[in-house]
Each structure stands twice: as structure tokens, then as C-alpha cells.
Short mmCIF file of C-alpha atoms in Angstrom, two decimals:
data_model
loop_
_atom_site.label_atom_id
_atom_site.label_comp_id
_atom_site.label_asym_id
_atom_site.label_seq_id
_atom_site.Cartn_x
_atom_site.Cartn_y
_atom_site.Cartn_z
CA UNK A 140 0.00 0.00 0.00
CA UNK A 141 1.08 3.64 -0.82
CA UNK A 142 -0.65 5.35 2.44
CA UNK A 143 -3.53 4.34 4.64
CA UNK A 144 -6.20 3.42 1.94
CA UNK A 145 -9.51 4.81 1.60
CA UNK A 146 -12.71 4.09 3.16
CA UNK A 147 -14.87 6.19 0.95
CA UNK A 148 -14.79 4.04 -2.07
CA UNK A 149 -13.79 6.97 -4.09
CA UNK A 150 -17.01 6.90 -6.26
CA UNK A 151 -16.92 10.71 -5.35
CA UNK A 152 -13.95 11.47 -7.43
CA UNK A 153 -15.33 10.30 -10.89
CA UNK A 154 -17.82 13.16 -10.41
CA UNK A 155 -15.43 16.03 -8.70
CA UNK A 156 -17.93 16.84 -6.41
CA UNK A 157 -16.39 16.30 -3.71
CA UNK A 158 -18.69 14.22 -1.94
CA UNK A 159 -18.09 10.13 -1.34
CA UNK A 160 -20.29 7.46 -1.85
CA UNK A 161 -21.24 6.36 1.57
CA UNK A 162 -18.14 7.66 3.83
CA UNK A 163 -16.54 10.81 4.92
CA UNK A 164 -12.78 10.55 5.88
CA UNK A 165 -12.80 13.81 7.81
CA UNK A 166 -16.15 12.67 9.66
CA UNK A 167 -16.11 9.37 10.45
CA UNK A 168 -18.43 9.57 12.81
CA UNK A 169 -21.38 10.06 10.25
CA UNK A 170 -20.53 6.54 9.33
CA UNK A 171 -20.39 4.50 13.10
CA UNK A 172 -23.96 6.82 13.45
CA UNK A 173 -25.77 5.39 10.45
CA UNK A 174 -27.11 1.74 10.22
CA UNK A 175 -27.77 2.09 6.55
CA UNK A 176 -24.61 0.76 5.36
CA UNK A 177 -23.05 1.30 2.12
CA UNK A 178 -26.32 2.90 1.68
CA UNK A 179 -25.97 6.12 4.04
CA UNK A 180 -26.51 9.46 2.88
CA UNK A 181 -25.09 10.82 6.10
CA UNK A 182 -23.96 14.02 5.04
CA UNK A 183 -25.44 14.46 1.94
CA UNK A 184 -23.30 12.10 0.33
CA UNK A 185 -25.40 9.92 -2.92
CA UNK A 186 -24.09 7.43 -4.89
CA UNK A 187 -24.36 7.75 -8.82
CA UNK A 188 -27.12 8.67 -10.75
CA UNK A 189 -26.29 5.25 -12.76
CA UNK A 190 -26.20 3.13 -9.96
CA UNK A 191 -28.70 4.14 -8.44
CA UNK A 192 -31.30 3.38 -11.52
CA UNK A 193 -29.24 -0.31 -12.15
CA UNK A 194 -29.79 -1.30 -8.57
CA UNK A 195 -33.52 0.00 -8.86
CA UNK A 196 -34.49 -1.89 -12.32
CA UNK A 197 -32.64 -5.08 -10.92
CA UNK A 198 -34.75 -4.77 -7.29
CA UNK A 199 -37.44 -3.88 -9.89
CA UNK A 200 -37.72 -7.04 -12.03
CA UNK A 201 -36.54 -9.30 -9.50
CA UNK A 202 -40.01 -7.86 -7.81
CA UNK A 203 -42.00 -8.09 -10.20
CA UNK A 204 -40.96 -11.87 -10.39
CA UNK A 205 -41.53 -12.67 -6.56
CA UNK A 206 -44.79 -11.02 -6.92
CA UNK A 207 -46.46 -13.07 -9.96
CA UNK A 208 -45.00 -16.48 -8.70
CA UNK A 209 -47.05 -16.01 -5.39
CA UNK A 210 -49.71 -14.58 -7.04
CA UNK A 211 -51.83 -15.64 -9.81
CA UNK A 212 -54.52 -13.63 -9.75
CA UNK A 213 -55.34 -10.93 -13.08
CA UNK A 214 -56.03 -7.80 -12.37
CA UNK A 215 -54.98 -8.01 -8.56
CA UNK A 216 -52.71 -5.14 -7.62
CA UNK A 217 -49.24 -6.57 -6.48
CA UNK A 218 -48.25 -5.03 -3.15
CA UNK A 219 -44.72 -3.49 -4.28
CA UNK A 220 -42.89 -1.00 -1.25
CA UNK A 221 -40.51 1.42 -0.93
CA UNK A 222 -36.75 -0.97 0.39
CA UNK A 223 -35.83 1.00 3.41
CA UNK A 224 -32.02 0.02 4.13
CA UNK A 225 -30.96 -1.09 7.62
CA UNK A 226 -34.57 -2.08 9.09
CA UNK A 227 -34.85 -5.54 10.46
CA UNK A 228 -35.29 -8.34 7.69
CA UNK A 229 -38.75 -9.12 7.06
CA UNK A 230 -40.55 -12.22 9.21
CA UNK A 231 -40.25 -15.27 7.98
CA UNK A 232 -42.90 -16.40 10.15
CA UNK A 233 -46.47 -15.35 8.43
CA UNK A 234 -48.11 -15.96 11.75
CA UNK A 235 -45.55 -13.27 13.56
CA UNK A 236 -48.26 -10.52 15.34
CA UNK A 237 -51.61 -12.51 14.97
CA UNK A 238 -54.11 -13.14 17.28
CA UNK A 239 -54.35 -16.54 19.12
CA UNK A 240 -57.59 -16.93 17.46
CA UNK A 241 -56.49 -15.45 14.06
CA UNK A 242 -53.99 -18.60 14.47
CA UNK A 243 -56.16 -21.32 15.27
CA UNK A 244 -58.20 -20.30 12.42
CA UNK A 245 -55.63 -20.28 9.90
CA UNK A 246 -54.08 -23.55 11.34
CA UNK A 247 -58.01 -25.43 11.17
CA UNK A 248 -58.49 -23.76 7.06
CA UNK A 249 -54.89 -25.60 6.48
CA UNK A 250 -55.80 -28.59 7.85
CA UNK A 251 -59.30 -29.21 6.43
CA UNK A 252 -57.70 -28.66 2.98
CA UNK A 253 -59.43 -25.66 1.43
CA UNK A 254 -57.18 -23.36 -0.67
CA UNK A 255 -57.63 -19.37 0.19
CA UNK A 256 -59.93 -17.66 -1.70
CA UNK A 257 -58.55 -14.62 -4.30
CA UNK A 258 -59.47 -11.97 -1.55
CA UNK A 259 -57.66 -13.62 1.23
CA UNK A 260 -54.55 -14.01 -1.24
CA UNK A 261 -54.81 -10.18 -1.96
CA UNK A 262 -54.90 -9.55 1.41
CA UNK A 263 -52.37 -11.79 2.65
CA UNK A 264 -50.01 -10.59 -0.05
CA UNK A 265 -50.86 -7.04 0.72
CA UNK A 266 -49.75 -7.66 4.24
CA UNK A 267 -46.21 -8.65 3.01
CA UNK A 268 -45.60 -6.28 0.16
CA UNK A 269 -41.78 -7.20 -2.26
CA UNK A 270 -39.76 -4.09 -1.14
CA UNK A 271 -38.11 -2.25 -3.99
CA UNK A 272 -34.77 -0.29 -4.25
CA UNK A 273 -35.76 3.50 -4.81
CA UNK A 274 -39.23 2.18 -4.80
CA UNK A 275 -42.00 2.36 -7.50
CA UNK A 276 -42.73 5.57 -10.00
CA UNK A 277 -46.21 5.82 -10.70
CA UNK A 278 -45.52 5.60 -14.76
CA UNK A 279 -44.05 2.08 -13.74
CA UNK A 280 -47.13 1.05 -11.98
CA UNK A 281 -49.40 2.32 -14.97
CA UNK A 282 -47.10 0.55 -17.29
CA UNK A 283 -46.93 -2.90 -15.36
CA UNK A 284 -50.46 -2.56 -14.97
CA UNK A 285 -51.02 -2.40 -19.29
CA UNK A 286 -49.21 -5.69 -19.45
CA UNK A 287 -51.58 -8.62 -19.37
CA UNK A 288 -50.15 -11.86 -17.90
CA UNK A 289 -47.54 -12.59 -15.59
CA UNK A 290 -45.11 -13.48 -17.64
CA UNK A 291 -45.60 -10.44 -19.79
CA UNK A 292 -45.15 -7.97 -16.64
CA UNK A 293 -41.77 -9.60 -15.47
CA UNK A 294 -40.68 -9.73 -19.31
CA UNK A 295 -41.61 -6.00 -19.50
CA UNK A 296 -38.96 -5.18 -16.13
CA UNK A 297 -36.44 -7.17 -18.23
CA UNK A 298 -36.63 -4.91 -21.22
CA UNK A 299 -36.46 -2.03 -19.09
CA UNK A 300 -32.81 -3.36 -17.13
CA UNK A 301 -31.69 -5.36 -20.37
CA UNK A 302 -32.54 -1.34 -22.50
CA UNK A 303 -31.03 0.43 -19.28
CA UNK A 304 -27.26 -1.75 -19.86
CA UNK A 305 -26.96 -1.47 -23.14
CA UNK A 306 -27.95 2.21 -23.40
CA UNK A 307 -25.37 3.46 -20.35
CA UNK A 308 -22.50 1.05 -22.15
CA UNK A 309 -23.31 3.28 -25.77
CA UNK A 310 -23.36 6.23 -23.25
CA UNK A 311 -19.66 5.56 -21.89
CA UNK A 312 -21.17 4.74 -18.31
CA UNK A 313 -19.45 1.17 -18.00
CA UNK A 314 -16.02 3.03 -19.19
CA UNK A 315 -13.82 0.79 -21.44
CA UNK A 316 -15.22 -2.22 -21.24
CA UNK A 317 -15.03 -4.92 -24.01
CA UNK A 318 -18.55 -5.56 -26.02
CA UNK A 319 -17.79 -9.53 -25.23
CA UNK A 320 -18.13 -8.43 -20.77
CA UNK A 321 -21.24 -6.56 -21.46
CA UNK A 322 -22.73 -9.40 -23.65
CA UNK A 323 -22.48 -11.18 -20.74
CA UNK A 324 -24.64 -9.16 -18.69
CA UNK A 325 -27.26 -10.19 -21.23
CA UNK A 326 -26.44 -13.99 -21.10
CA UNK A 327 -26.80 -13.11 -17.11
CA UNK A 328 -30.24 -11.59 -17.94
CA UNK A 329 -31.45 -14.17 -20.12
CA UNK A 330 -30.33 -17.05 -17.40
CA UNK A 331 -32.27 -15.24 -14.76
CA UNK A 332 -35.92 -15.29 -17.47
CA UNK A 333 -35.36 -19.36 -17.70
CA UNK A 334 -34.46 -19.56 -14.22
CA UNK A 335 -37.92 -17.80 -13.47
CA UNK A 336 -39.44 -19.98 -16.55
CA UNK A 337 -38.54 -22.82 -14.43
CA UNK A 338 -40.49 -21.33 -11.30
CA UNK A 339 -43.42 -20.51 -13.04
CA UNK A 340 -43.76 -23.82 -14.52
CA UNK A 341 -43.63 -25.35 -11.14
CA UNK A 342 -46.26 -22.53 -9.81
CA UNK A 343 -48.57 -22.63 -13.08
CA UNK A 344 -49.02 -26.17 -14.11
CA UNK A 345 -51.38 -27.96 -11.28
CA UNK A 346 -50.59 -31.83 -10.47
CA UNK A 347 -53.44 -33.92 -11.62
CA UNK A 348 -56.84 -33.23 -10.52
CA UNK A 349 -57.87 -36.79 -10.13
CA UNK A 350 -54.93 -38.12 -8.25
CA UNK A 351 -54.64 -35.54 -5.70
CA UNK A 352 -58.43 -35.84 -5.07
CA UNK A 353 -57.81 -39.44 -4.68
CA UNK A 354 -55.35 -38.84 -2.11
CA UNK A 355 -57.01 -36.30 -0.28
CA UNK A 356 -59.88 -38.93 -0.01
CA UNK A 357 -57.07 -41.25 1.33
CA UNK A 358 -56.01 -39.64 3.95
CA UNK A 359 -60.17 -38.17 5.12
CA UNK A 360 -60.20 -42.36 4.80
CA UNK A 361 -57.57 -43.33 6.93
CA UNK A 362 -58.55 -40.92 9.57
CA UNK A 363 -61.72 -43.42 10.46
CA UNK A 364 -60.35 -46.58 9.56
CA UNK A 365 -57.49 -47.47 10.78
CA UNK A 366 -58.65 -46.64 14.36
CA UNK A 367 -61.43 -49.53 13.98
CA UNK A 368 -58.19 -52.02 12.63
CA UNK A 369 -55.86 -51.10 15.57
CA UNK A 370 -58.79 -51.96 17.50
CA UNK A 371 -59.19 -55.20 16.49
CA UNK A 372 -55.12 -55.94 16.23
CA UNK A 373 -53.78 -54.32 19.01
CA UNK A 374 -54.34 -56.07 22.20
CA UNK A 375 -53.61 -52.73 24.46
CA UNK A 376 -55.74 -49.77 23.87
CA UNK A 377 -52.65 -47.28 24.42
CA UNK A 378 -50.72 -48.92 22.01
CA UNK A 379 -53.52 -49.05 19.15
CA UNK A 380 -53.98 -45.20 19.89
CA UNK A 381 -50.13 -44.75 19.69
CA UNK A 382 -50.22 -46.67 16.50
CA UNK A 383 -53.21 -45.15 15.10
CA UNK A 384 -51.83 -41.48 15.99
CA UNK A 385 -48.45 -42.70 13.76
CA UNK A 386 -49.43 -44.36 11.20
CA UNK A 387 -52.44 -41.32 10.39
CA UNK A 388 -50.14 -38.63 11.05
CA UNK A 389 -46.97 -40.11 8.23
CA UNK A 390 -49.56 -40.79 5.79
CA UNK A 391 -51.10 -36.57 6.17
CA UNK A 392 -48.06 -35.80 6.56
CA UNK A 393 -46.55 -37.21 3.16
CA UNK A 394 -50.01 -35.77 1.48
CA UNK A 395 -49.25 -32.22 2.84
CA UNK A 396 -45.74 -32.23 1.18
CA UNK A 397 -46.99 -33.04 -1.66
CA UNK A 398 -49.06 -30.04 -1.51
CA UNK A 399 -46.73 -28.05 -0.62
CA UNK A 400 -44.23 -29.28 -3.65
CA UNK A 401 -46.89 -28.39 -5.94
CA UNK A 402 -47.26 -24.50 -4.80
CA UNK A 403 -44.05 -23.42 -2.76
CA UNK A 404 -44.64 -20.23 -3.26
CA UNK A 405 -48.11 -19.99 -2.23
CA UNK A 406 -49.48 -22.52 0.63
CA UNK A 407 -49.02 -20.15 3.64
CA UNK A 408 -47.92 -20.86 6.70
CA UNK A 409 -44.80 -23.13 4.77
CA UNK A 410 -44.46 -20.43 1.51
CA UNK A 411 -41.58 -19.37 0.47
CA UNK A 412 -40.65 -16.19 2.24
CA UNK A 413 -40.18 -14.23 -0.92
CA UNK A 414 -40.56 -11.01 1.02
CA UNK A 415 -37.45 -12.05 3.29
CA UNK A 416 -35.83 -12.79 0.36
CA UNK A 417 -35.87 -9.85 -1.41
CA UNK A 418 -35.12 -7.84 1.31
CA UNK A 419 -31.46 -9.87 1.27
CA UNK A 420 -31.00 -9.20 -2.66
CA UNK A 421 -31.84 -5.35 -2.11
CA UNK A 422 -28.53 -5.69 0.50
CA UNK A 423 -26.51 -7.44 -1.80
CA UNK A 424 -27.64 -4.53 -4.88
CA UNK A 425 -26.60 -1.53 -1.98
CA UNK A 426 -22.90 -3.45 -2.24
CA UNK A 427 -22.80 -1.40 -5.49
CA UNK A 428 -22.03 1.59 -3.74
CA UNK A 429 -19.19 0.61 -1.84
CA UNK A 430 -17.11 1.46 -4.21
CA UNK A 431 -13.44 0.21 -4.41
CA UNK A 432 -11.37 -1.91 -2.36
CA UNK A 433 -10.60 0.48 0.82
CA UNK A 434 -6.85 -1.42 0.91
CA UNK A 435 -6.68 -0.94 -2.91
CA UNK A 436 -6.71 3.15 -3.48
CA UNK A 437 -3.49 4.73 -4.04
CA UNK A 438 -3.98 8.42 -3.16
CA UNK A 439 -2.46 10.06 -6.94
CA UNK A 440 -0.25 12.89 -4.84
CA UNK A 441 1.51 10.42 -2.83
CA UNK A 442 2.17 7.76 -5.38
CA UNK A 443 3.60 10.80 -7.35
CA UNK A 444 5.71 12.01 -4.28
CA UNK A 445 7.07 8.43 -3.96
CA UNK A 446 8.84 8.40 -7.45
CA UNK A 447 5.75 7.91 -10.24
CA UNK A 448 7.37 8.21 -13.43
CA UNK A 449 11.17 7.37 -12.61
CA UNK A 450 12.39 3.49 -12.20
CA UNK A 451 11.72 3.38 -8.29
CA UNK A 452 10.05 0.73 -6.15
CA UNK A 453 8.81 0.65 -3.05
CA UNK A 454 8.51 -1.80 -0.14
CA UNK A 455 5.21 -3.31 1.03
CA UNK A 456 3.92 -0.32 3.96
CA UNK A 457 2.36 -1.83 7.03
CA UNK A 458 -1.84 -0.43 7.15
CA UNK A 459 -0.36 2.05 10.14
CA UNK A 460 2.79 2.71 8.65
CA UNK A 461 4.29 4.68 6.06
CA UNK A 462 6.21 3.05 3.29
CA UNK A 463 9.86 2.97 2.84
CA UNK A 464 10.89 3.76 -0.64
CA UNK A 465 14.46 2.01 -2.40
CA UNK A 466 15.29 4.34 -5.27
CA UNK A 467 17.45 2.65 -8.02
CA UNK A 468 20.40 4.22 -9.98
CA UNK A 469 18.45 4.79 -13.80
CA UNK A 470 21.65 4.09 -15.56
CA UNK A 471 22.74 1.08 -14.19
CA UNK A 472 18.78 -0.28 -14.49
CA UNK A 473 18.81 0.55 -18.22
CA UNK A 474 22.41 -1.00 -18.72
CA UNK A 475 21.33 -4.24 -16.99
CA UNK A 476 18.15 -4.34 -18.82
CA UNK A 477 20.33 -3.96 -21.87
CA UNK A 478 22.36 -6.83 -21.14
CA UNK A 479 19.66 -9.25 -20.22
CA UNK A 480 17.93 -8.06 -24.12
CA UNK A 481 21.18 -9.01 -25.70
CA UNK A 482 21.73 -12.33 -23.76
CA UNK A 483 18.00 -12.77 -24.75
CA UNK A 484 18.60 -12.67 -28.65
CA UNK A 485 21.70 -14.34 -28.47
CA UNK A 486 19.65 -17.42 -26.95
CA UNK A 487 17.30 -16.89 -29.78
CA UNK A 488 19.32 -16.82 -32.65
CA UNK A 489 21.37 -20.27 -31.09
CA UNK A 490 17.93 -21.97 -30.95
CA UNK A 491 17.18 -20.48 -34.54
CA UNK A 492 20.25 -22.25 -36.01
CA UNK A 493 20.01 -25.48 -33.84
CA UNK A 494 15.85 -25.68 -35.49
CA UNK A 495 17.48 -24.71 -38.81
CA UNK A 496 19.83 -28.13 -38.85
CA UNK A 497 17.08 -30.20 -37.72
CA UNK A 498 15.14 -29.69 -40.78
CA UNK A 499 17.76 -29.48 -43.04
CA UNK A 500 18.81 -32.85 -42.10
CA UNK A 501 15.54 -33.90 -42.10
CA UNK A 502 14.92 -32.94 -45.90
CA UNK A 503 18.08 -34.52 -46.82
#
């Protein structure tokens, strides 16, 4: 290292205003005060204009993609929020601040079997809305609201991330990076759509009607009958009822994962907490405006003050340290270098000659 490194990330500089991303070297008590992580804007201090809208079209369609996999209902309004960095994650636990009766209820519509009813989903879902990074305009809502289907409101966030890339990169926003790195970013893209193809196929296409009636029958069955066998086999009432209570409960049992294979996303209490989940990608997105490496920023003034531009090196400085520079006599540096090119072509021209014979002896 050339100094103490940098803590700011140094996004600040590529806009000369002075300002860092998410930390203030001169105040670094702005950043022990503020629980908002890379995200802080202690100070006044923003990140990017550009990645500010990446990070809010990726929360975006990633949103938009939670929401129709848990939700299948047209026309039904899907609960999107404003992501407010550094509050507690989301409950996993649906059943986290309801009633004891609220409970039971919920625990006795489970059991009988009975799917919930469009309002109950609306309301459920409404009750755990998909945060989103910046939040949502009201031209996206109106816009995500004209697309009919599912699959054709996630498809429409896609355009708008996949349109927001490749526009910056014409723009110069990605700096000089090869067309083959940002052609990735589209592979990336296009992974994530089959990825979510996958999910909706699991969500979308129901397992058949007549077998899982059949088995719901089987288990209602089994809940009367096998009682009246253990009667008649078991010899001890306490062990027919503790073989009754077994053999009822792995057969439900097996029948209720099935059911919940079939949905995962939507068969509350055991759902998918998509909410939770997207509250962890939004933290991974606000990683963007860390910047760079704080052990990996080499202040330009001091590099320049320790021999930038003349043949010097310097020794590794400790993090609390200064460094030591070793400057090196130019003329002897260029003379040795000299002497190691000429040793160099000498070595080439011997192996030139020795190839040379082989072939010539060879041909003849």
C-alpha cells in the first residue's frame, strides 16, 4: 500500500464533487452513526445517478418476479414498497403478530384442505408487500399494470434493465469495457428469465386433478379406519392409539408435502418467504455503492511524491505505517536491462540455427 487506503470508495472522485459514496474521511463519525450501510446518505453524500437506476431496475424485475409467482390472480394489484435500508429483515414467520384466534383459524383452514380464496390471497399478499430499491414511480405502476399476464409484466422489467445496460454502455457509463463483458450481462439476464421460466412452470401447471383428489380422499379415509383395525389388532388400547396417531399422522403428513411441492410459493404458513428474500438481494444490490477496495486506493499525490514516473520501487507499507521507498540508480537499471535483451537474442538466434539443422537434415 502507498498510504492508509480509503474508506470512501472513491465513487466521489469520478464526479469532482467532492462528496463520497457512503463515507466521509474527515467525519467518520457520520458513518459508526448510520445503520444504513453502504447505503448512508449521512452528510449528503449519494451514490451515482447510474447506480442508483441499475440497482432500482434489478430490485425492480426481480419484484416483479416474486410477486407473480405467489400470485396468480389478473387484475390483482401486487403489493410493491418502498426498500428501506438497515430495518430488520422481514418475518419469515407469516403468523408473527396474529391473534391466538387469528392462528387457530388459519391452522383449522390448512388442515381441512381448502385453498384461500382470491381476496384472502390479496390480502395476505398485501400484508407482506416485495420491497423495492428507490421504490416504485407511478408511470411504472401504470405501465406494469397495461401488461396482461404474468409473464408479460416480469418480461416487461427485463426490457427495461436489459434497455437500461446497453444504453449506459453506448453512453460511456461502464467506461472501457469490451462488447464480449457486457454481452455477458445479457447472457446473465437471459439465465435469470429461464431460471424464473422454471419457477413458473412449477407454480402454473397444477398436479393432476384426479390423483390428488384421490389422495385427499385417502387420507379423510384413513382418519376413520385405521382406528377400527388397531382396535381389532392391538391387544392394548394405548398402544392401538399410539399406533393409530403414527401411522395417520406419516400418511397426512406425506399428502401435505406433496401439496406443498406443488405450490411453494403460495401454501401459507410453509411459503416461500419471498418477502425475506428480497429484502437480502436489495442488500446485496446496496454493495454497489461501496465502491473500491478500501486497501486498494493509491492516493495520486503520494504515489507521485514516492517516485511515479522514474524506475523506483517501493517496499510493502504496514496499514499504520508509512512506506519505505528504495530508489534505483536509472543508468545502471537501463544498462542491466540492456544486457539481459542481448543475452536474450543471443539465446534466440542459437535456438534459430540449432531448429534450422534439424530440418535441413531432415529434408536430406
Amino acid at each position: 500500500l502507498i498510504g492508509e487506503g480509503r474508506k470512501d470508495g472513491n465513487w466521489g472522485a469520478l464526479f469532482n464533487d467532492g462528496k463520497s459514496t457512503f463515507y466521509n474521511r474527515n467525519f467518520p463519525e457520520t458513518w459508526s452513526r448510520d445503520n444504513r450501510g453502504f447505503a448512508s446518505t449521512a452528510g449528503g453524500r449519494t451514490p451515482s445517478l447510474f447506480l442508483q437506476e441499475l440497482t432500482h431496475l434489478a430490485s425492480l424485475c426481480v419484484a416483479v418476479a416474486f410477486s407473480t409467482l405467489r400470485s396468480d390472480i389478473e387484475g390483482t394489484e401486487a403489493p410493491l414498497d418502498l426498500y428501506r435500508a438497515g430495518e430488520p429483515w422481514p418475518e419469515v414467520d407469516p403468523d408473527k403478530g396474529r391473534t391466538g384466534s387469528e392462528k387457530v383459524k388459519n391452522t383449522l383452514f390448512y388442515l381441512s384442505g381448502f385453498d384461500r380464496t382470491p381476496a384472502m390471497r390479496a390480502a395476505y399478499n398485501a400484508s407482506r408487500p416485495l420491497p423495492v430499491l428507490g421504490g416504485v414511480s407511478d408511470n411504472e405502476i401504470a405501465f406494469l399494470q397495461k401488461a396482461k399476464g404474468p409473464s408479460a409484466k416480469v418480461t416487461l422489467a427485463w426490457h427495461w434493465l436489459s434497455e437500461f445496460i446497453m444504453r449506459e454502455h453506448l453512453a460511456g457509463s461502464l467506461g472501457a469495457i469490451g462488447p464480449p463483458i457486457v454481452s455477458r450481462l445479457i447472457q446473465f439476464l437471459s439465465d435469470g428469465m429461464i431460471y424464473y421460466n422454471h419457477a413458473r412452470k412449477t407454480m402454473f401447471i397444477p398436479f393432476p386433478f384426479p390423483h390428488a383428489q384421490i389422495s385427499a380422499f385417502f387420507v379423510f379415509t384413513i382418519m376413520f379406519t385405521v382406528p377400527i383395525l388397531m382396535d381389532d389388532y392391538a391387544n392394548d388400547p394405548y398402544l392401538g392409539s399410539i399406533l393409530t396417531f403414527l401411522t395417520v399422522t406419516a400418511l397426512a403428513g406425506l399428502h401435505e408435502v406433496a401439496r406443498e411441492l406443488e405450490n411453494p410459493f403460495r401454501n401459507a404458513p410453509n411459503d416461500i418467504p419471498l418477502n425475506t428474500l428480497m429484502a437480502m438481494f436489495n442488500e446485496s444490490l446496496i454493495t454497489l455503492f461501496s465502491g473500491y477496495h478500501p486497501d486498494h486506493f493509491w492516493d495520486p499525490d503520494e504515489y507521485r511524491d514516492f517516485g511515479h514516473g522514474s524506475d523506483t520501487t517501493a517496499t510493502a507499507s504496514t496499514r499504520n505505517g508509512s512506506p519505505t521507498p528504495k530508489k534505483r540508480n536509472n543508468a545502471s537499471t537501463n544498462a542491466r536491462r540492456q544486457e539481459e535483451l542481448i543475452t536474450l537474442v543471443a539465446k534466440q538466434e542459437e535456438e534459430l540455427k540449432r531448429l534450422r539443422k534439424l530440418i535441413e537434415n531432415g529434408s536430406g
